[in-house]
């Protein structure tokens, strides 16, 4: 089988397409034929070797994927060969023609969702769902600012927040991104590349501030975010790529909170809640993963360059084996 292999941590060029031995599922394991693999920023952090959770070398990257059950190890009862599934982490990595997974790592992919869309379910939608439901404990009557709404997590968050009834503000940094987030349901959109856009956001709330901010780039925005919050507002830090200065009095005066998490550390109960909610939303059409670009598996290096471009996101990047 073909797989992307990493033999040494480094730049995108360490991602090599290789022919490796076929995988066999041991007891309790499932072999999935991967039809599409999702590319996430975290895949690039791991590839550099400078990240909290590192795989052992050599390895095949990828936590997200979608495909069809190929074969089962002894004792597996949750799925059967031929079932369509999305993968939420795996044993062997999803940038490959096949991946081994545990029963807990495969989830039913409804018929109305393509494999390319399925490859964009776990990390983007799981993160957005966890941020809104478990961290922010969002209510339908609230206003959320999705700060970085044009990427994988952002578009997922727009759809989930709209399904919950929230008033949704979103930001993007390009005309294409702004069009996309309007189309996905943001009530009001703002360009985070334009000076003074934060004042426009505050004005759009009548000066009250927003109840929730989902923050994709905290190292740039956290200090200013705190000044955009309503009383009892919450900032949920989802992404950050460096340090930032904040004014603690902005939190004190609003009785506000800064919350943060990594999806790797969710509990089994939270994971069960996330997958139940996501599968229902995919099935009833309120959740519609946006595929921005599809690249052949051999172009994994290019996909890592694309996903780390500072601006210009438009949905998910997926690899097709
Ligand atoms: P993505 O698809 O690459 O999207 C990146 C987003 O950030 C785009 O919407 C981009 O907008 C936006 N952005 C760029 N400059 C910005 C700025 N100055 N202010 C606000 N937003 C800005 O990435 P993703 O998959 O959505 O992930 C987003 C971040 O969350 C990444 O840093 C990722 O590592 C992190 N993340 C964390 C977790 C976790 O467990 N905590 C899970 C998933 C992702 P434009 O391109 O339109 O400018």
Coordinates of N, CA, C and O in Angstrom, one line a residue, residues 1 21-33 68-76 79-81 91-92 98-103 105-106:
X1 N 0.8 -1.2 0.0 CA 0.0 0.0 0.0 C 0.9 1.3 0.0 O 2.0 1.2 0.4
X21 N 4.4 -2.2 3.6 CA 3.7 -3.5 3.7 C 2.2 -3.3 4.0 O 1.9 -2.3 4.8
X22 N 1.4 -4.2 3.5 CA 0.0 -4.1 3.8 C -0.3 -4.2 5.3 O 0.5 -4.9 6.0
X23 N -1.3 -3.5 5.9 CA -1.6 -3.6 7.3 C -2.6 -4.7 7.6 O -3.5 -4.9 6.7
X24 N -2.5 -5.4 8.7 CA -3.4 -6.4 9.1 C -4.0 -6.1 10.4 O -3.3 -5.8 11.4
X25 N -5.4 -6.0 10.6 CA -6.0 -5.7 11.9 C -5.8 -6.8 12.9 O -6.1 -8.0 12.6
X26 N -5.2 -6.5 14.0 CA -5.1 -7.4 15.2 C -6.5 -7.4 15.9 O -7.4 -6.7 15.5
X27 N -6.6 -8.3 16.9 CA -7.8 -8.3 17.7 C -8.2 -6.9 18.2 O -7.4 -6.1 18.6
X28 N -9.5 -6.6 18.0 CA -10.0 -5.3 18.4 C -9.7 -4.1 17.5 O -10.1 -3.0 17.7
X29 N -9.0 -4.4 16.3 CA -8.7 -3.4 15.4 C -9.5 -3.5 14.1 O -10.0 -4.5 13.8
X30 N -9.5 -2.4 13.4 CA -10.3 -2.3 12.2 C -9.4 -1.7 11.1 O -8.6 -0.8 11.3
X31 N -9.5 -2.3 9.9 CA -8.7 -1.7 8.7 C -9.7 -0.9 7.9 O -10.7 -1.4 7.4
X32 N -9.4 0.3 7.7 CA -10.2 1.3 6.9 C -9.5 1.6 5.6 O -8.3 2.0 5.6
X33 N -10.2 1.4 4.5 CA -9.7 1.9 3.2 C -10.0 3.4 3.1 O -11.2 3.8 3.1
X68 N -14.0 3.4 3.9 CA -14.9 2.2 4.0 C -14.2 1.1 4.8 O -13.0 0.9 4.6
X69 N -14.9 0.4 5.6 CA -14.3 -0.6 6.4 C -13.9 -1.8 5.5 O -14.7 -2.3 4.7
X70 N -12.6 -2.1 5.5 CA -12.1 -3.1 4.6 C -12.1 -4.5 5.3 O -12.6 -5.5 4.8
X71 N -11.6 -4.6 6.6 CA -11.6 -5.9 7.3 C -11.6 -5.6 8.8 O -11.2 -4.5 9.2
X72 N -11.9 -6.7 9.6 CA -12.0 -6.5 11.0 C -11.1 -7.5 11.7 O -11.0 -8.7 11.3
X73 N -10.5 -7.1 12.8 CA -9.8 -8.0 13.7 C -10.8 -8.7 14.6 O -12.0 -8.3 14.6
X74 N -10.3 -9.7 15.3 CA -11.2 -10.5 16.2 C -12.0 -9.7 17.2 O -11.4 -8.7 17.7
X75 N -13.2 -9.9 17.4 CA -13.9 -9.3 18.5 C -14.6 -7.9 18.2 O -15.2 -7.3 19.0
X76 N -14.4 -7.4 17.0 CA -15.0 -6.1 16.6 C -16.4 -6.3 16.3 O -16.8 -7.1 15.4
X79 N -18.8 -2.2 13.7 CA -18.9 -2.0 12.3 C -18.7 -3.3 11.5 O -18.3 -4.3 12.1
X80 N -19.0 -3.2 10.2 CA -18.8 -4.4 9.4 C -18.2 -4.0 8.1 O -18.3 -2.8 7.7
X81 N -17.5 -4.9 7.3 CA -16.9 -4.5 6.1 C -17.9 -3.9 5.2 O -19.1 -4.3 5.1
X91 N -4.6 4.3 14.6 CA -3.3 3.7 15.1 C -2.2 4.0 14.2 O -1.0 4.3 14.6
X92 N -2.4 4.0 12.8 CA -1.3 4.0 11.9 C -1.2 5.3 11.1 O -0.2 5.4 10.4
X98 N -4.6 2.9 3.4 CA -5.4 2.2 4.4 C -4.9 2.7 5.8 O -3.7 3.1 5.9
X99 N -5.8 2.6 6.8 CA -5.4 2.9 8.1 C -6.0 1.9 9.1 O -7.1 1.5 8.9
X100 N -5.2 1.6 10.2 CA -5.7 0.8 11.3 C -6.3 1.7 12.3 O -5.7 2.7 12.7
X101 N -7.5 1.3 12.8 CA -8.1 2.1 13.9 C -8.7 1.2 15.0 O -8.9 0.0 14.7
X102 N -8.9 1.8 16.1 CA -9.7 1.1 17.2 C -11.1 1.3 17.0 O -11.5 2.2 16.3
X103 N -12.0 0.5 17.6 CA -13.4 0.6 17.5 C -13.8 2.1 17.9 O -14.7 2.6 17.3
X105 N -12.4 4.7 17.5 CA -11.9 5.7 16.5 C -12.6 5.8 15.2 O -12.3 6.7 14.4
X106 N -13.6 4.9 15.0 CA -14.4 5.0 13.7 C -15.8 5.3 14.1 O -16.4 4.8 15.1

